[in-house]
Amino acid sequence: MQNRSIAFIGAGNMTTSIISGLISSGYCAQNIWASNRSAEKLTNLKNQFSINTTQDNDTAIAAADVVVLAVKPQGMQEMLEAVKLPKVQLENKLFISIAAGIPLQRLNQMLGFPAKIIRTMPNTPSLLGLGLTGIYAPDNISTEDKTYTESLMSAVGKSIWVDSEEGIDKIIGVAGSAPAYFFLFMECIAKEAEQLGFSPVQAREIVQQVALGSASMVCKNASTEIATLRENVTSKGGTTAAALASFNDSKLDEITHKAIQAAIARSREMAKLF
C-alpha cells in the first residue's frame, strides 16, 4: 500500500479502527495524523499507535497528502469552513469522506472549491475488521487515488465500488444499516428462546453461535447459492419447512424490501439536511 501521509479529522471509533488496521498492515505510524477537539482521545491514539496528533485541524491537514473527513455529518460544515489553509495548499490533496448523508456537491461547497473527494460508507463491523465499505469516486479521481482508497478501507474489511453517488445510498440500505436488521432478528429469536424456558445467557449463546455458524457456512461455500444452503437445511414436511412457510405467509421478502427502501429514502432525505 502507498505510504502517503494521511490525516484523520475526527478521532472516533471508525478512525481508531482504520488506524489500527493500517498499523497492523505495516503502515508507517509517522505518516499518520489525527486531529480532534478531545485531548483524551488523541492521547489514547498516540499511546496506542505512536501516531502524530493535534487539536488543530489545519496542522494535520497541512501535513497530509490524504485527508479523511471523519467528523459527524452535523459538524462537517463548521469544521470545513473553519479551515484557514489557502486553497493552493488543498487543491492537490485527496479527501476521503466517511460521513453519511453529505453528497460530493455539498462537500465541495463547504470546502469552497472543487476538490478531489471520494465518498466511502463503511458499516459498524468495520470496528472488528469485518466491515463492508461502499466507495464512489467521481471522474476527476485518478486510478492511483482509487487504488489507495480501496487499500485504505481494506484495513477494516472488504470494499465494493459503486458506479454513481446514488449507489452510496443503496449501500447504506443493504450494508450500512443492515447489521441492525440482523441484530433485530437475533433479538426476536433470543426473546422467543427465553419464552421457551432458556435463560438469558443460554438464549444469547444459542443466537450468537447460530448466527456465527450460519455466516461462516455462507463464507466457506462461496460457490453455493444462499438459497441452496437454505434448501439443504429444509427437509420436505419437516420443522424448518414449517417455520419458513410461516415467514413466507407473513411476506418476509416484502417486509425486507420495504425496510431497505426506507433506509435508502432516509439517506436521500439526509442529503438535504446538510
mmCIF file of C-alpha atoms in Angstrom:
data_model
loop_
_atom_site.group_PDB
_atom_site.id
_atom_site.type_symbol
_atom_site.label_atom_id
_atom_site.label_comp_id
_atom_site.label_asym_id
_atom_site.label_seq_id
_atom_site.Cartn_x
_atom_site.Cartn_y
_atom_site.Cartn_z
ATOM 1 C CA MET A 1 0.000 0.000 0.000
ATOM 2 C CA GLN A 2 1.199 3.544 -0.763
ATOM 3 C CA ASN A 3 2.569 5.069 2.454
ATOM 4 C CA ARG A 4 1.230 8.560 1.866
ATOM 5 C CA SER A 5 0.904 10.981 4.756
ATOM 6 C CA ILE A 6 -2.704 10.810 5.930
ATOM 7 C CA ALA A 7 -4.704 12.952 8.354
ATOM 8 C CA PHE A 8 -7.895 11.842 10.096
ATOM 9 C CA ILE A 9 -10.079 14.798 11.035
ATOM 10 C CA GLY A 10 -12.129 13.281 13.818
ATOM 11 C CA ALA A 11 -10.955 10.583 16.217
ATOM 12 C CA GLY A 12 -13.992 8.394 16.828
ATOM 13 C CA ASN A 13 -14.368 4.629 16.671
ATOM 14 C CA MET A 14 -14.121 4.382 12.887
ATOM 15 C CA THR A 15 -10.923 6.433 12.808
ATOM 16 C CA THR A 16 -9.440 4.228 15.524
ATOM 17 C CA SER A 17 -10.415 1.090 13.601
ATOM 18 C CA ILE A 18 -8.880 2.298 10.336
ATOM 19 C CA ILE A 19 -5.665 3.430 12.034
ATOM 20 C CA SER A 20 -5.434 0.089 13.844
ATOM 21 C CA GLY A 21 -5.804 -1.747 10.534
ATOM 22 C CA LEU A 22 -3.210 0.457 8.855
ATOM 23 C CA ILE A 23 -0.646 -0.042 11.613
ATOM 24 C CA SER A 24 -1.269 -3.802 11.605
ATOM 25 C CA SER A 25 -0.634 -3.884 7.859
ATOM 26 C CA GLY A 26 2.711 -2.099 8.268
ATOM 27 C CA TYR A 27 1.738 1.499 7.509
ATOM 28 C CA CYS A 28 4.307 3.931 8.873
ATOM 29 C CA ALA A 29 2.939 5.498 12.073
ATOM 30 C CA GLN A 30 4.864 8.719 11.425
ATOM 31 C CA ASN A 31 2.831 9.192 8.231
ATOM 32 C CA ILE A 32 -0.448 9.185 10.163
ATOM 33 C CA TRP A 33 -2.028 12.234 11.801
ATOM 34 C CA ALA A 34 -5.213 12.513 13.843
ATOM 35 C CA SER A 35 -6.958 15.708 14.861
ATOM 36 C CA ASN A 36 -9.754 16.088 17.389
ATOM 37 C CA ARG A 37 -11.059 18.527 19.990
ATOM 38 C CA SER A 38 -10.729 15.883 22.696
ATOM 39 C CA ALA A 39 -7.213 15.750 24.119
ATOM 40 C CA GLU A 40 -8.099 12.466 25.837
ATOM 41 C CA LYS A 41 -8.967 10.726 22.556
ATOM 42 C CA LEU A 42 -5.771 11.991 20.962
ATOM 43 C CA THR A 43 -3.676 10.826 23.906
ATOM 44 C CA ASN A 44 -5.202 7.354 23.643
ATOM 45 C CA LEU A 45 -4.441 7.193 19.916
ATOM 46 C CA LYS A 46 -0.876 8.400 20.406
ATOM 47 C CA ASN A 47 -0.215 5.946 23.226
ATOM 48 C CA GLN A 48 -1.728 3.038 21.332
ATOM 49 C CA PHE A 49 -0.309 3.625 17.864
ATOM 50 C CA SER A 50 2.540 6.202 18.220
ATOM 51 C CA ILE A 51 0.977 8.422 15.533
ATOM 52 C CA ASN A 52 1.048 12.216 15.285
ATOM 53 C CA THR A 53 -1.817 14.029 16.992
ATOM 54 C CA THR A 54 -3.017 17.611 17.225
ATOM 55 C CA GLN A 55 -6.088 19.553 18.284
ATOM 56 C CA ASP A 56 -5.578 21.896 15.327
ATOM 57 C CA ASN A 57 -7.187 20.673 12.101
ATOM 58 C CA ASP A 58 -5.070 22.953 9.927
ATOM 59 C CA THR A 59 -1.864 21.431 11.294
ATOM 60 C CA ALA A 60 -2.994 17.915 10.476
ATOM 61 C CA ILE A 61 -4.335 18.817 7.032
ATOM 62 C CA ALA A 62 -1.200 20.753 6.083
ATOM 63 C CA ALA A 63 0.967 17.744 6.939
ATOM 64 C CA ALA A 64 -1.058 15.286 4.854
ATOM 65 C CA ASP A 65 -1.418 14.166 1.259
ATOM 66 C CA VAL A 66 -4.725 12.477 2.109
ATOM 67 C CA VAL A 67 -7.404 13.893 4.424
ATOM 68 C CA VAL A 68 -10.066 11.589 5.866
ATOM 69 C CA LEU A 69 -13.202 13.528 6.815
ATOM 70 C CA ALA A 70 -14.349 11.567 9.850
ATOM 71 C CA VAL A 71 -16.400 14.099 11.811
ATOM 72 C CA LYS A 72 -20.118 13.666 12.398
ATOM 73 C CA PRO A 73 -22.255 14.901 9.457
ATOM 74 C CA GLN A 74 -23.813 17.691 11.520
ATOM 75 C CA GLY A 75 -20.346 19.040 12.339
ATOM 76 C CA MET A 76 -18.872 18.837 8.836
ATOM 77 C CA GLN A 77 -19.793 22.321 7.637
ATOM 78 C CA GLU A 78 -18.425 24.062 10.712
ATOM 79 C CA MET A 79 -15.191 22.089 10.503
ATOM 80 C CA LEU A 80 -14.524 22.639 6.792
ATOM 81 C CA GLU A 81 -15.474 26.296 6.806
ATOM 82 C CA ALA A 82 -13.026 26.833 9.690
ATOM 83 C CA VAL A 83 -10.039 25.554 7.679
ATOM 84 C CA LYS A 84 -7.710 28.536 7.236
ATOM 85 C CA LEU A 85 -5.224 26.967 4.832
ATOM 86 C CA PRO A 86 -5.068 28.676 1.409
ATOM 87 C CA LYS A 87 -6.793 26.920 -1.473
ATOM 88 C CA VAL A 88 -3.451 26.305 -3.218
ATOM 89 C CA GLN A 89 -2.405 24.019 -0.338
ATOM 90 C CA LEU A 90 -5.606 21.992 -0.585
ATOM 91 C CA GLU A 91 -6.078 21.502 -4.325
ATOM 92 C CA ASN A 92 -3.692 18.559 -4.697
ATOM 93 C CA LYS A 93 -4.844 16.708 -1.605
ATOM 94 C CA LEU A 94 -7.165 13.719 -1.775
ATOM 95 C CA PHE A 95 -10.167 13.983 0.536
ATOM 96 C CA ILE A 96 -11.948 10.818 1.648
ATOM 97 C CA SER A 97 -15.329 11.223 3.334
ATOM 98 C CA ILE A 98 -16.726 8.554 5.638
ATOM 99 C CA ALA A 99 -19.689 10.746 6.646
ATOM 100 C CA ALA A 100 -23.190 9.556 5.793
ATOM 101 C CA GLY A 101 -25.652 11.792 4.022
ATOM 102 C CA ILE A 102 -23.386 14.527 2.623
ATOM 103 C CA PRO A 103 -23.099 14.458 -1.201
ATOM 104 C CA LEU A 104 -19.959 15.492 -3.071
ATOM 105 C CA GLN A 105 -21.509 18.704 -4.345
ATOM 106 C CA ARG A 106 -22.203 19.828 -0.795
ATOM 107 C CA LEU A 107 -18.736 18.845 0.418
ATOM 108 C CA ASN A 108 -17.220 20.939 -2.378
ATOM 109 C CA GLN A 109 -19.403 23.880 -1.336
ATOM 110 C CA MET A 110 -18.226 23.530 2.239
ATOM 111 C CA LEU A 111 -14.590 23.460 1.123
ATOM 112 C CA GLY A 112 -15.116 26.361 -1.230
ATOM 113 C CA PHE A 113 -13.625 24.769 -4.344
ATOM 114 C CA PRO A 114 -13.987 21.588 -6.478
ATOM 115 C CA ALA A 115 -11.699 19.255 -4.546
ATOM 116 C CA LYS A 116 -10.692 15.661 -5.200
ATOM 117 C CA ILE A 117 -13.136 13.814 -2.953
ATOM 118 C CA ILE A 118 -14.007 10.127 -2.697
ATOM 119 C CA ARG A 119 -17.085 9.091 -0.718
ATOM 120 C CA THR A 120 -16.992 5.934 1.339
ATOM 121 C CA MET A 121 -19.609 4.290 3.545
ATOM 122 C CA PRO A 122 -18.215 1.724 5.994
ATOM 123 C CA ASN A 123 -20.513 -0.203 8.326
ATOM 124 C CA THR A 124 -20.091 -0.901 12.036
ATOM 125 C CA PRO A 125 -18.499 -4.391 11.741
ATOM 126 C CA SER A 126 -15.521 -2.379 10.444
ATOM 127 C CA LEU A 127 -14.764 -1.880 14.137
ATOM 128 C CA LEU A 128 -13.794 -5.579 14.178
ATOM 129 C CA GLY A 129 -12.047 -5.563 10.803
ATOM 130 C CA LEU A 130 -15.091 -7.316 9.299
ATOM 131 C CA GLY A 131 -16.708 -4.350 7.599
ATOM 132 C CA LEU A 132 -18.193 -3.750 4.196
ATOM 133 C CA THR A 133 -17.447 -0.357 2.673
ATOM 134 C CA GLY A 134 -19.126 1.165 -0.348
ATOM 135 C CA ILE A 135 -16.877 3.505 -2.357
ATOM 136 C CA TYR A 136 -17.709 6.084 -5.025
ATOM 137 C CA ALA A 137 -15.243 8.232 -6.938
ATOM 138 C CA PRO A 138 -16.168 10.946 -9.467
ATOM 139 C CA ASP A 139 -14.430 11.375 -12.811
ATOM 140 C CA ASN A 140 -11.705 13.704 -11.511
ATOM 141 C CA ILE A 141 -10.194 10.960 -9.331
ATOM 142 C CA SER A 142 -7.117 9.162 -10.656
ATOM 143 C CA THR A 143 -6.679 5.405 -10.750
ATOM 144 C CA GLU A 144 -3.854 5.762 -8.253
ATOM 145 C CA ASP A 145 -6.121 7.584 -5.794
ATOM 146 C CA LYS A 146 -8.831 4.960 -6.245
ATOM 147 C CA THR A 147 -6.343 2.180 -5.569
ATOM 148 C CA TYR A 148 -5.088 3.946 -2.459
ATOM 149 C CA THR A 149 -8.624 4.429 -1.110
ATOM 150 C CA GLU A 150 -9.561 0.806 -1.662
ATOM 151 C CA SER A 151 -6.388 -0.291 0.121
ATOM 152 C CA LEU A 152 -7.154 2.092 2.970
ATOM 153 C CA MET A 153 -10.650 0.716 3.519
ATOM 154 C CA SER A 154 -9.396 -2.862 3.209
ATOM 155 C CA ALA A 155 -7.799 -2.202 6.607
ATOM 156 C CA VAL A 156 -11.272 -2.648 8.126
ATOM 157 C CA GLY A 157 -12.811 -5.276 5.841
ATOM 158 C CA LYS A 158 -13.956 -5.589 2.239
ATOM 159 C CA SER A 159 -14.992 -2.910 -0.253
ATOM 160 C CA ILE A 160 -17.455 -2.595 -3.118
ATOM 161 C CA TRP A 161 -17.257 0.158 -5.746
ATOM 162 C CA VAL A 162 -20.480 1.780 -6.900
ATOM 163 C CA ASP A 163 -20.908 3.451 -10.293
ATOM 164 C CA SER A 164 -22.843 6.514 -9.140
ATOM 165 C CA GLU A 165 -23.195 8.554 -5.989
ATOM 166 C CA GLU A 166 -26.737 7.188 -5.623
ATOM 167 C CA GLY A 167 -25.054 3.847 -5.100
ATOM 168 C CA ILE A 168 -23.832 5.083 -1.719
ATOM 169 C CA ASP A 169 -27.486 5.422 -0.629
ATOM 170 C CA LYS A 170 -28.082 1.853 -1.771
ATOM 171 C CA ILE A 171 -25.014 0.627 0.115
ATOM 172 C CA ILE A 172 -26.433 2.255 3.240
ATOM 173 C CA GLY A 173 -29.668 0.311 2.765
ATOM 174 C CA VAL A 174 -28.136 -3.104 2.151
ATOM 175 C CA ALA A 175 -24.908 -2.878 4.190
ATOM 176 C CA GLY A 176 -24.583 0.274 6.282
ATOM 177 C CA SER A 177 -27.845 -0.231 8.167
ATOM 178 C CA ALA A 178 -28.040 -3.982 7.654
ATOM 179 C CA PRO A 179 -26.197 -5.099 10.814
ATOM 180 C CA ALA A 180 -29.157 -3.696 12.757
ATOM 181 C CA TYR A 181 -31.532 -5.843 10.678
ATOM 182 C CA PHE A 182 -29.661 -8.970 11.733
ATOM 183 C CA PHE A 183 -29.455 -7.776 15.341
ATOM 184 C CA LEU A 184 -33.218 -7.252 15.388
ATOM 185 C CA PHE A 185 -33.841 -10.759 14.080
ATOM 186 C CA MET A 186 -31.383 -12.147 16.651
ATOM 187 C CA GLU A 187 -33.220 -10.221 19.370
ATOM 188 C CA CYS A 188 -36.514 -11.782 18.307
ATOM 189 C CA ILE A 189 -35.097 -15.307 18.363
ATOM 190 C CA ALA A 190 -33.443 -14.728 21.747
ATOM 191 C CA LYS A 191 -36.712 -13.422 23.232
ATOM 192 C CA GLU A 192 -38.581 -16.453 21.956
ATOM 193 C CA ALA A 193 -35.891 -18.752 23.363
ATOM 194 C CA GLU A 194 -36.402 -17.167 26.779
ATOM 195 C CA GLN A 195 -40.170 -17.592 26.447
ATOM 196 C CA LEU A 196 -39.478 -21.282 25.870
ATOM 197 C CA GLY A 197 -37.613 -21.524 29.162
ATOM 198 C CA PHE A 198 -33.981 -20.901 28.278
ATOM 199 C CA SER A 199 -32.081 -18.484 30.496
ATOM 200 C CA PRO A 200 -30.980 -15.119 29.034
ATOM 201 C CA VAL A 201 -27.385 -16.375 28.969
ATOM 202 C CA GLN A 202 -28.401 -19.569 27.157
ATOM 203 C CA ALA A 203 -30.601 -17.651 24.709
ATOM 204 C CA ARG A 204 -27.722 -15.287 23.896
ATOM 205 C CA GLU A 205 -25.311 -18.194 23.402
ATOM 206 C CA ILE A 206 -27.766 -20.005 21.130
ATOM 207 C CA VAL A 207 -28.413 -16.977 18.936
ATOM 208 C CA GLN A 208 -24.821 -15.802 18.574
ATOM 209 C CA GLN A 209 -23.495 -19.275 17.810
ATOM 210 C CA VAL A 210 -26.208 -19.991 15.241
ATOM 211 C CA ALA A 211 -25.566 -16.593 13.587
ATOM 212 C CA LEU A 212 -21.809 -17.145 13.552
ATOM 213 C CA GLY A 213 -22.144 -20.652 12.187
ATOM 214 C CA SER A 214 -24.638 -19.626 9.512
ATOM 215 C CA ALA A 215 -22.498 -16.696 8.335
ATOM 216 C CA SER A 216 -19.425 -18.945 8.278
ATOM 217 C CA MET A 217 -21.247 -21.507 6.141
ATOM 218 C CA VAL A 218 -22.059 -18.771 3.610
ATOM 219 C CA CYS A 219 -18.453 -17.549 3.596
ATOM 220 C CA LYS A 220 -16.918 -21.009 3.271
ATOM 221 C CA ASN A 221 -19.296 -22.102 0.496
ATOM 222 C CA ALA A 222 -18.838 -19.137 -1.848
ATOM 223 C CA SER A 223 -19.770 -21.145 -4.940
ATOM 224 C CA THR A 224 -23.063 -22.298 -3.401
ATOM 225 C CA GLU A 225 -26.138 -20.087 -3.672
ATOM 226 C CA ILE A 226 -27.514 -18.907 -0.346
ATOM 227 C CA ALA A 227 -30.888 -20.275 -1.427
ATOM 228 C CA THR A 228 -29.270 -23.697 -1.835
ATOM 229 C CA LEU A 229 -27.809 -23.538 1.663
ATOM 230 C CA ARG A 230 -31.293 -22.749 2.941
ATOM 231 C CA GLU A 231 -32.780 -25.638 0.983
ATOM 232 C CA ASN A 232 -30.130 -28.007 2.373
ATOM 233 C CA VAL A 233 -31.420 -27.302 5.899
ATOM 234 C CA THR A 234 -35.062 -27.678 4.889
ATOM 235 C CA SER A 235 -36.437 -31.209 4.782
ATOM 236 C CA LYS A 236 -39.749 -31.518 2.967
ATOM 237 C CA GLY A 237 -42.559 -31.545 5.504
ATOM 238 C CA GLY A 238 -40.136 -31.024 8.388
ATOM 239 C CA THR A 239 -39.789 -28.490 11.189
ATOM 240 C CA THR A 240 -37.717 -25.970 9.213
ATOM 241 C CA ALA A 241 -40.186 -26.111 6.332
ATOM 242 C CA ALA A 242 -42.998 -25.266 8.745
ATOM 243 C CA ALA A 243 -41.100 -22.268 10.108
ATOM 244 C CA LEU A 244 -40.161 -20.969 6.660
ATOM 245 C CA ALA A 245 -43.758 -21.349 5.487
ATOM 246 C CA SER A 246 -44.790 -19.056 8.330
ATOM 247 C CA PHE A 247 -42.187 -16.477 7.297
ATOM 248 C CA ASN A 248 -43.385 -16.665 3.697
ATOM 249 C CA ASP A 249 -47.013 -16.309 4.745
ATOM 250 C CA SER A 250 -46.001 -13.106 6.553
ATOM 251 C CA LYS A 251 -44.313 -11.948 3.339
ATOM 252 C CA LEU A 252 -40.817 -11.611 4.782
ATOM 253 C CA ASP A 253 -39.459 -10.697 1.345
ATOM 254 C CA GLU A 254 -41.833 -7.716 1.101
ATOM 255 C CA ILE A 255 -41.020 -6.624 4.657
ATOM 256 C CA THR A 256 -37.311 -6.700 3.822
ATOM 257 C CA HIS A 257 -37.854 -4.774 0.597
ATOM 258 C CA LYS A 258 -39.811 -2.035 2.386
ATOM 259 C CA ALA A 259 -37.230 -1.787 5.158
ATOM 260 C CA ILE A 260 -34.281 -1.385 2.796
ATOM 261 C CA GLN A 261 -36.141 1.123 0.645
ATOM 262 C CA ALA A 262 -36.990 3.107 3.794
ATOM 263 C CA ALA A 263 -33.296 3.277 4.702
ATOM 264 C CA ILE A 264 -32.389 4.424 1.178
ATOM 265 C CA ALA A 265 -35.113 7.068 1.205
ATOM 266 C CA ARG A 266 -33.926 8.385 4.565
ATOM 267 C CA SER A 267 -30.360 8.592 3.283
ATOM 268 C CA ARG A 268 -31.567 10.744 0.383
ATOM 269 C CA GLU A 269 -33.543 12.936 2.789
ATOM 270 C CA MET A 270 -30.467 13.397 4.980
ATOM 271 C CA ALA A 271 -28.534 14.726 1.996
ATOM 272 C CA LYS A 272 -30.833 17.747 2.073
ATOM 273 C CA LEU A 273 -30.148 18.467 5.750
ATOM 274 C CA PHE A 274 -26.505 19.348 5.439
#
